[in-house]
Coordinates of C-alpha atoms in Angstrom, one line a residue:
M101 CA 0.0 0.0 0.0
N102 CA 4.8 3.4 -0.3
T103 CA 3.3 7.3 2.0
G104 CA 9.6 16.6 -0.4
G105 CA 10.5 19.4 1.2
H106 CA 7.3 21.1 2.4
P107 CA 7.6 24.7 3.3
G108 CA 5.2 24.2 6.2
P109 CA 6.0 23.4 9.9
K110 CA 9.3 22.2 11.1
G111 CA 9.9 18.6 11.7
P112 CA 9.3 16.5 8.6
H113 CA 9.0 19.6 6.5
G114 CA 12.1 21.6 7.5
R115 CA 14.7 19.2 6.5
H116 CA 18.3 19.5 5.5
G117 CA 19.8 16.9 3.2
T118 CA 23.2 15.5 3.9
T119 CA 25.8 16.7 1.4
A120 CA 28.4 14.7 -0.2
G121 CA 31.0 16.5 1.8
D122 CA 29.3 15.6 5.1
R123 CA 29.8 11.9 4.2
G124 CA 33.5 12.2 3.3
S125 CA 32.5 11.8 -0.4
A126 CA 33.6 14.0 -3.2
V127 CA 30.5 13.4 -5.2
S128 CA 28.9 16.6 -6.3
V129 CA 25.2 16.5 -5.7
Q130 CA 23.6 19.4 -7.5
T131 CA 19.9 19.3 -8.3
R132 CA 18.0 21.5 -10.7
G133 CA 15.0 23.3 -9.4
A134 CA 13.9 24.0 -5.8
P135 CA 11.8 21.6 -3.8
R136 CA 8.1 22.3 -3.8
A137 CA 5.3 21.6 -1.3
G138 CA 3.4 18.4 -1.6
L139 CA 2.5 15.1 -0.1
G140 CA 5.4 13.3 -1.5
D141 CA 8.1 13.7 1.1
E142 CA 8.2 11.4 4.0
A143 CA 8.9 11.9 7.7
P144 CA 12.5 12.0 9.0
R145 CA 14.5 8.9 9.4
G146 CA 17.8 8.1 11.0
A147 CA 20.4 6.1 9.1
T148 CA 20.2 6.9 5.4
S149 CA 22.4 4.6 3.4
V150 CA 20.8 1.7 1.6
R151 CA 22.1 -1.3 3.3
G152 CA 20.8 -4.8 2.6
G153 CA 20.5 -7.7 5.0
G154 CA 21.9 -5.8 8.0
A155 CA 25.4 -5.2 6.6
A156 CA 27.2 -7.7 8.8
A157 CA 24.6 -10.4 8.5
A158 CA 24.0 -10.5 4.8
G159 CA 27.0 -8.4 4.4
P160 CA 30.3 -7.8 3.0
R161 CA 31.1 -11.4 2.0
G162 CA 28.0 -11.8 -0.1
A163 CA 27.9 -8.2 -1.3
A164 CA 31.6 -7.9 -2.1
A165 CA 31.6 -11.3 -3.8
A166 CA 28.5 -10.4 -5.8
E167 CA 30.1 -7.2 -7.0
H168 CA 33.5 -8.7 -7.6
G169 CA 32.0 -11.4 -9.7
H170 CA 30.7 -8.9 -12.2
G171 CA 33.8 -7.1 -13.4
A172 CA 36.0 -4.3 -12.3
G173 CA 35.1 -2.2 -9.3
T174 CA 33.5 1.1 -9.5
P175 CA 35.9 4.0 -8.7
A176 CA 35.1 5.2 -5.3
T177 CA 33.8 8.5 -4.3
G178 CA 35.7 9.6 -1.2
V179 CA 39.2 9.8 0.4
R180 CA 42.2 9.8 -2.0
A181 CA 44.8 7.2 -1.5
G182 CA 47.8 7.2 -3.9
A183 CA 48.0 9.1 -7.1
P184 CA 45.2 11.6 -7.7
E185 CA 42.3 10.2 -9.7
R186 CA 38.8 11.5 -10.5
A187 CA 35.9 9.8 -8.8
P188 CA 32.4 9.5 -10.4
G189 CA 31.1 12.7 -9.0
G190 CA 34.1 14.7 -10.1
G191 CA 36.2 14.6 -6.8
P192 CA 39.4 12.7 -6.1
G193 CA 39.0 9.0 -5.2
M194 CA 41.0 5.8 -4.4
P195 CA 42.6 4.4 -7.5
A196 CA 40.4 1.7 -9.1
G197 CA 43.1 -0.9 -9.0
L198 CA 43.8 -0.4 -5.3
L199 CA 40.0 -0.4 -4.6
D200 CA 39.7 -3.7 -6.5
G201 CA 42.5 -5.3 -4.5
V202 CA 41.0 -4.3 -1.2
R203 CA 37.5 -5.4 -2.3
R204 CA 38.9 -8.8 -3.4
W205 CA 40.8 -9.3 -0.2
L206 CA 37.7 -8.5 1.9
A207 CA 35.6 -10.8 -0.2
E208 CA 38.0 -13.7 0.1
S209 CA 38.5 -13.3 3.8
G210 CA 34.8 -12.7 4.5
S211 CA 35.7 -9.5 6.4
E212 CA 33.5 -6.4 7.0
P213 CA 35.2 -3.2 5.9
T214 CA 36.1 -1.9 9.4
P215 CA 39.0 0.5 9.7
A216 CA 41.3 -2.3 11.1
R217 CA 40.4 -4.7 8.3
V218 CA 40.8 -2.0 5.6
A219 CA 44.2 -1.1 7.0
Q220 CA 45.2 -4.8 6.9
A221 CA 43.9 -5.1 3.3
L222 CA 45.9 -2.0 2.3
R223 CA 49.1 -3.4 3.9
E224 CA 48.5 -6.6 1.8
Q225 CA 48.4 -4.3 -1.2
G226 CA 51.7 -2.8 -0.2
R227 CA 50.2 0.5 0.9
V228 CA 50.6 2.2 4.3
L229 CA 48.2 5.1 5.1
G230 CA 47.7 7.4 8.1
A231 CA 44.8 6.9 10.5
A232 CA 42.6 9.6 8.9
E233 CA 43.2 8.1 5.4
V234 CA 42.3 4.6 6.6
L235 CA 39.1 5.9 8.1
G236 CA 38.2 7.7 4.9
A237 CA 39.0 4.6 2.9
A238 CA 36.9 2.5 5.2
E239 CA 33.9 4.8 4.8
Q240 CA 34.4 4.8 1.0
L241 CA 34.6 1.1 0.9
R242 CA 31.4 0.7 3.0
S243 CA 29.6 2.9 0.6
E244 CA 30.9 0.9 -2.3
L245 CA 30.3 -2.5 -0.7
I246 CA 27.2 -2.2 1.4
G247 CA 26.0 1.3 0.7
S248 CA 24.7 2.6 -2.6
G249 CA 27.9 4.2 -3.9
P250 CA 27.5 7.6 -5.5
L251 CA 23.7 7.5 -4.7
D252 CA 24.4 7.6 -0.9
P253 CA 24.2 11.4 -0.6
L254 CA 20.9 11.5 -2.4
L255 CA 19.4 8.8 -0.2
A256 CA 20.7 10.7 2.8
D257 CA 18.6 13.7 1.8
R258 CA 15.5 13.5 3.9
S259 CA 13.4 15.3 1.3
V260 CA 14.1 12.7 -1.4
T261 CA 11.4 10.1 -2.0
D262 CA 12.7 8.5 -5.2
V263 CA 16.0 8.1 -6.9
L264 CA 15.9 7.0 -10.5
V265 CA 18.9 6.0 -12.7
S266 CA 18.3 5.7 -16.4
A267 CA 21.9 6.2 -17.7
P268 CA 25.3 6.7 -16.1
D269 CA 24.9 10.5 -16.3
R270 CA 21.1 10.6 -15.8
V271 CA 20.3 10.3 -12.1
W272 CA 17.0 11.8 -11.1
V273 CA 15.4 12.5 -7.8
D274 CA 11.8 13.4 -6.6
R275 CA 11.5 15.6 -3.6
G276 CA 7.7 15.8 -3.9
G277 CA 7.6 18.5 -6.5
G278 CA 8.5 16.5 -9.6
L279 CA 11.6 14.9 -11.0
E280 CA 14.9 16.8 -10.9
L281 CA 18.1 15.9 -12.7
T282 CA 21.1 15.8 -10.4
G283 CA 24.8 16.2 -10.9
V284 CA 25.6 12.7 -9.7
S285 CA 27.0 10.3 -12.3
F286 CA 28.5 6.8 -12.7
P287 CA 31.7 6.1 -14.6
D288 CA 29.9 3.9 -17.1
A289 CA 26.8 1.6 -17.7
A290 CA 28.7 -1.4 -16.2
A291 CA 28.9 0.5 -12.8
V292 CA 25.1 1.0 -12.8
R293 CA 24.6 -2.7 -13.5
R294 CA 27.0 -3.7 -10.7
L295 CA 25.3 -1.6 -8.2
A296 CA 21.8 -2.9 -9.1
Q297 CA 23.1 -6.5 -8.9
R298 CA 24.8 -6.0 -5.6
L299 CA 21.7 -4.4 -4.1
A300 CA 19.6 -7.3 -5.4
A301 CA 22.1 -9.7 -3.8
V302 CA 22.0 -8.2 -0.4
A303 CA 18.2 -8.3 -0.6
G304 CA 18.4 -12.0 -1.2
R305 CA 17.2 -11.7 -4.8
R306 CA 18.6 -12.8 -8.2
L307 CA 19.4 -10.3 -10.9
D308 CA 21.2 -11.5 -14.0
D309 CA 20.7 -12.2 -17.8
A310 CA 18.4 -15.1 -17.1
R311 CA 16.2 -13.0 -14.7
P312 CA 16.8 -9.4 -15.9
W313 CA 14.5 -7.6 -13.5
V314 CA 13.9 -7.5 -9.7
D315 CA 11.5 -6.0 -7.3
A316 CA 12.6 -6.2 -3.7
R317 CA 12.7 -4.5 -0.3
L318 CA 16.1 -3.6 1.2
A319 CA 16.7 -4.0 5.0
D320 CA 16.0 -0.3 5.7
G321 CA 12.7 -0.5 3.9
T322 CA 13.9 1.1 0.6
R323 CA 12.0 -0.4 -2.4
L324 CA 14.4 -1.6 -5.1
H325 CA 13.4 -2.1 -8.8
A326 CA 15.9 -2.7 -11.5
V327 CA 15.9 -3.9 -15.1
L328 CA 19.0 -5.1 -16.9
P329 CA 19.9 -4.7 -20.6
P330 CA 18.9 -5.7 -23.2
V331 CA 15.4 -5.5 -21.7
A332 CA 16.3 -2.0 -20.6
V333 CA 17.8 -0.5 -23.7
G334 CA 21.3 0.9 -23.4
C335 CA 21.7 0.9 -19.6
T336 CA 20.4 -0.7 -16.4
C337 CA 17.4 1.1 -15.1
L338 CA 17.5 1.5 -11.3
S339 CA 14.6 2.8 -9.2
L340 CA 14.8 3.3 -5.4
R341 CA 11.7 4.3 -3.5
V342 CA 12.7 5.6 0.0
V343 CA 10.4 4.7 2.9
R344 CA 10.8 6.8 6.0
P345 CA 10.3 5.0 9.3
R346 CA 7.8 7.5 10.7
A347 CA 4.6 8.5 8.9
F348 CA 3.2 12.0 8.7
T349 CA 0.4 12.8 11.0
L350 CA -2.9 14.1 9.6
D351 CA -2.1 17.5 11.2
E352 CA 1.2 17.6 9.3
L353 CA -0.5 16.8 6.1
A354 CA -3.1 19.5 6.7
A355 CA -0.3 22.0 7.4
A356 CA 1.4 21.0 4.2
G357 CA -1.8 21.7 2.2
T358 CA -2.6 18.1 1.3
V359 CA -5.9 18.5 3.2
P360 CA -7.9 21.8 3.0
P361 CA -8.7 23.7 6.1
G362 CA -11.3 21.8 8.1
G363 CA -10.9 18.8 6.0
D364 CA -9.0 16.9 8.7
R365 CA -12.2 17.0 10.8
I366 CA -14.1 15.1 8.1
L367 CA -11.3 12.5 7.8
R368 CA -11.3 12.0 11.6
A369 CA -15.1 11.5 11.4
L370 CA -14.6 9.0 8.7
L371 CA -12.3 6.9 10.9
G372 CA -14.6 7.5 13.9
A373 CA -17.6 6.2 12.0
R374 CA -15.7 3.0 11.3
L375 CA -16.4 3.2 7.5
S376 CA -14.5 1.1 5.1
F377 CA -12.7 3.2 2.4
L378 CA -10.2 3.2 -0.4
V379 CA -7.6 5.8 -1.3
S380 CA -7.3 6.2 -5.1
G381 CA -4.9 8.1 -7.3
G382 CA -2.2 7.8 -9.9
T383 CA 1.4 6.7 -9.3
G384 CA 3.3 9.0 -6.9
T385 CA 0.2 10.9 -5.7
G386 CA 0.8 10.0 -2.0
K387 CA -1.8 7.3 -1.5
T388 CA 0.4 5.3 0.9
T389 CA 1.4 8.5 2.9
L390 CA -2.3 9.5 3.4
L391 CA -3.4 6.0 4.3
S392 CA -0.6 5.7 6.9
A393 CA -1.7 9.0 8.5
L394 CA -5.3 7.9 8.6
L395 CA -4.4 4.5 10.2
G396 CA -2.7 6.5 13.0
L397 CA -6.2 7.7 14.0
V398 CA -7.5 4.2 14.7
G399 CA -8.2 3.6 18.4
P400 CA -5.2 2.2 20.3
D401 CA -7.3 -0.8 21.5
E402 CA -7.9 -1.9 18.0
R403 CA -5.8 -4.4 16.0
I404 CA -4.7 -3.4 12.5
V405 CA -3.5 -6.2 10.1
L406 CA -1.6 -5.0 7.0
A407 CA -1.2 -7.1 3.9
E408 CA 1.3 -5.6 1.4
D409 CA 3.4 -6.6 -1.6
S410 CA 6.2 -4.4 -0.1
A411 CA 6.0 -3.2 3.4
E412 CA 5.6 0.6 2.9
L413 CA 2.8 1.6 5.3
R414 CA 4.1 3.0 8.5
P415 CA 1.1 3.8 10.7
D416 CA 1.8 5.4 14.1
H417 CA -0.2 2.8 16.1
P418 CA 0.6 0.5 19.0
H419 CA -1.0 -2.7 17.6
V420 CA 0.0 -3.4 14.0
V421 CA 0.6 -6.8 12.4
R422 CA 2.5 -6.5 9.1
L423 CA 2.3 -9.3 6.4
E424 CA 4.4 -9.1 3.2
T425 CA 4.3 -11.2 0.0
R426 CA 7.3 -13.4 -1.0
P427 CA 8.4 -14.4 -4.5
A428 CA 9.1 -18.0 -5.4
N429 CA 12.6 -19.3 -5.1
Q430 CA 14.7 -20.5 -8.0
E431 CA 12.9 -23.9 -7.9
G432 CA 9.5 -22.2 -8.2
A433 CA 8.5 -23.0 -4.6
G434 CA 7.6 -20.7 -1.7
L435 CA 5.5 -18.2 -3.4
V436 CA 3.3 -16.2 -1.1
T437 CA 0.8 -13.9 -2.8
L438 CA -1.3 -11.0 -1.6
E439 CA -4.3 -13.2 -2.0
D440 CA -2.7 -15.6 0.5
L441 CA -2.0 -12.8 2.9
V442 CA -5.6 -11.6 2.9
R443 CA -6.9 -15.1 3.7
Q444 CA -4.4 -15.5 6.5
A445 CA -5.2 -12.0 7.9
L446 CA -8.8 -13.0 8.3
R447 CA -7.7 -15.6 10.8
M448 CA -5.8 -13.1 12.9
R449 CA -8.7 -11.3 14.5
P450 CA -8.3 -8.0 12.7
D451 CA -10.3 -5.0 13.8
L452 CA -9.2 -3.3 10.6
L453 CA -7.9 -5.2 7.5
V454 CA -5.7 -3.1 5.2
V455 CA -4.5 -4.1 1.8
G456 CA -1.6 -1.9 0.8
E457 CA -2.5 -1.9 -2.9
V458 CA -5.5 -3.7 -4.4
R459 CA -4.4 -4.8 -7.8
G460 CA -5.2 -8.5 -8.3
P461 CA -7.4 -11.4 -7.2
E462 CA -7.1 -10.4 -3.6
V463 CA -10.0 -8.0 -4.2
V464 CA -12.4 -11.0 -4.0
H465 CA -11.2 -12.0 -0.5
L466 CA -11.1 -8.4 0.6
L467 CA -14.7 -7.7 -0.4
A468 CA -15.8 -10.9 1.1
A469 CA -14.1 -10.0 4.4
L470 CA -15.7 -6.5 4.4
N471 CA -19.1 -8.2 4.0
T472 CA -18.6 -10.4 7.0
G473 CA -18.2 -7.9 9.8
H474 CA -14.7 -6.7 9.2
E475 CA -13.7 -3.1 8.5
G476 CA -11.1 -2.4 5.9
A477 CA -9.1 0.1 3.8
G478 CA -6.6 0.1 1.0
T479 CA -5.3 1.9 -2.0
V480 CA -6.0 1.4 -5.7
H481 CA -4.6 3.0 -8.8
A482 CA -7.2 5.0 -10.7
N483 CA -7.2 8.2 -12.7
A484 CA -10.4 9.4 -11.0
A485 CA -12.6 8.4 -8.1
A486 CA -15.4 7.6 -10.7
D487 CA -13.1 5.0 -12.2
V488 CA -12.7 2.9 -9.0
P489 CA -15.8 0.7 -9.5
A490 CA -14.7 -0.2 -13.1
R491 CA -11.1 -0.8 -11.8
L492 CA -12.4 -3.2 -9.1
E493 CA -14.7 -4.9 -11.6
A494 CA -11.8 -5.6 -13.9
L495 CA -9.8 -7.1 -11.1
G496 CA -12.7 -9.1 -9.7
T497 CA -13.9 -10.6 -13.1
A498 CA -10.3 -11.6 -13.9
A499 CA -10.3 -13.6 -10.6
G500 CA -13.6 -15.3 -11.6
L501 CA -16.2 -13.2 -9.8
D502 CA -19.2 -12.4 -12.1
R503 CA -19.9 -8.7 -12.7
L504 CA -23.2 -8.4 -10.8
G505 CA -21.8 -10.4 -7.9
L506 CA -18.9 -8.1 -7.5
H507 CA -21.0 -5.0 -7.6
S508 CA -23.3 -6.5 -5.0
Q509 CA -20.4 -7.1 -2.7
L510 CA -18.9 -3.7 -3.5
A511 CA -22.1 -1.9 -2.6
A512 CA -22.2 -3.5 0.8
A513 CA -18.4 -3.5 1.5
L514 CA -17.2 0.1 0.8
S515 CA -18.6 3.5 1.7
V516 CA -16.1 6.1 0.7
V517 CA -13.3 6.8 -1.9
L518 CA -10.7 9.5 -1.2
H519 CA -9.0 10.5 -4.5
L520 CA -5.6 12.1 -4.6
V521 CA -3.9 14.1 -7.5
R522 CA -0.7 15.9 -8.2
D523 CA -1.3 19.3 -9.6
R524 CA 0.7 21.1 -12.3
A525 CA 2.9 22.7 -9.6
G526 CA 3.8 19.2 -8.2
R527 CA 1.6 19.5 -5.1
R528 CA -0.2 16.4 -3.9
R529 CA -3.6 16.9 -2.4
I530 CA -7.0 15.3 -1.9
A531 CA -9.0 16.3 -4.9
E532 CA -12.3 14.6 -4.2
V533 CA -14.3 12.6 -1.7
H534 CA -16.9 10.2 -3.2
V535 CA -19.6 8.0 -1.7
L536 CA -20.8 4.8 -3.4
E537 CA -24.3 4.1 -4.6
R538 CA -26.1 1.6 -6.8
D539 CA -27.8 2.7 -10.0
P540 CA -31.1 1.2 -11.3
S541 CA -29.2 -1.5 -13.1
G542 CA -27.6 -2.7 -9.9
L543 CA -24.1 -1.5 -10.7
V544 CA -22.1 0.6 -8.3
R545 CA -21.0 4.1 -9.1
T546 CA -19.4 6.8 -7.1
V547 CA -21.0 10.1 -6.4
P548 CA -18.9 13.2 -5.6
A549 CA -19.6 14.4 -2.0
L550 CA -16.8 16.9 -1.5
R551 CA -14.3 18.6 -3.8
W552 CA -11.0 20.4 -3.2
S553 CA -10.9 24.1 -2.5
P554 CA -8.0 26.1 -1.1
E555 CA -10.3 27.4 1.6
A556 CA -12.2 24.2 2.5
F557 CA -13.9 21.2 1.0
V558 CA -16.9 22.2 -1.1
P559 CA -20.1 20.1 -0.8
E560 CA -21.3 18.3 -3.9
R561 CA -24.3 16.2 -4.7
G562 CA -23.3 13.3 -2.5
W563 CA -22.7 15.4 0.6
E564 CA -25.9 14.5 2.4
R565 CA -25.2 10.8 1.9
L566 CA -21.7 11.2 3.3
R567 CA -23.0 13.3 6.2
E568 CA -25.5 10.6 7.0
L569 CA -22.7 8.0 7.1
L570 CA -20.6 10.2 9.4
R571 CA -23.4 10.8 11.9
N572 CA -22.3 7.6 13.8
T573 CA -19.6 9.8 15.3
G574 CA -22.0 12.4 16.7
D575 CA -20.3 14.9 14.4
G576 CA -21.7 15.5 11.0
G577 CA -18.3 16.6 9.9
A578 CA -19.9 19.6 8.1
P579 CA -17.4 21.7 6.2

């Protein structure tokens, strides 16, 4: 179910990214365009490097061996050792030959790149460095071996939600206001491939010519997607979706302009009335962020069970059970689907069943659950709130549920659709609130109840129906 740089209140909105210099790296990180307000940036987190499998656990042996097995090492991006040489970002770096030798020694010995082990590896290469140089080399090697190399400074920037690599000199970021081209670069396409394969390896996944794409979650929650050539023409395409460990609160989203003034009261009433709902929108509109904030409003004595393809929801709630899908292994065994998770979640006494993203046959089990006394929520990709019934119909009929049967379950299961958009300025906001009703033919359609206004939600034709649904809270939620 996934939720830069808001100009609003301090906290998650007043962030300062870590520069390359802060990390002992000479990579130049220069982005074009200023960050703009929107739903896209996430709340602060601590450690920022992408590290798979817990570094020491999955760690240097597997990661270094995986990278070493795919060709020469990527020139590093930090402290200089030996003759001057230019690193990928334009600064001086450790000579590639020396870096390869240290990497090989660490891989063969199964050692983590601690300063002591790096110093020993350098001595084996016939190099003697001072203490400061050894520490710099160790940090550089950690970035190369278990970090994300030249992407580390971008992932350290708390306003960044996505890092996208489409070519060695085409590294883009999204800070919540649209994509910006950065000054970060790789030496060549082979270096991008090596990084993608190493990140996949530390996530416990395979990425090679026989299986040229991967979708995985790294140990810190970062979502990894990569496609190798020739499927990706010219260069490996690498996408990293950063997941912050703390969700925005609804008050923070309201302050950022995602929710209009007074709109937070309606959303609180929605949760208080125990209505089942879906959050819809296109890719990158902030569906996961909004859903996480809303789940934080659920009573502390209630049990939330999350079923997700990739664990992205981060509700601030004391009783959350998180279930995540699993791909099949190389023998084709061990597959766990979202449909499986929804079935298991129903046996776990959920007060609220949440599907991170409804996009397959799990819709049948979700609707069945919501018709048997459970409350639920989720997200769904749709271009407009009015498209949600057709989207669910397509998913349900593909899973074998007949059209009228699906609409009957849908009418009884769901009450509200919250639709998010990203406007031309890059801001993400709730555009509409719809209620569901059946037409004379028995099919479900959505009816607009509220629409966005900078001053407040504006009532539409379905407002009286929504107000009736919200009366269970003793607060009509009137705008």
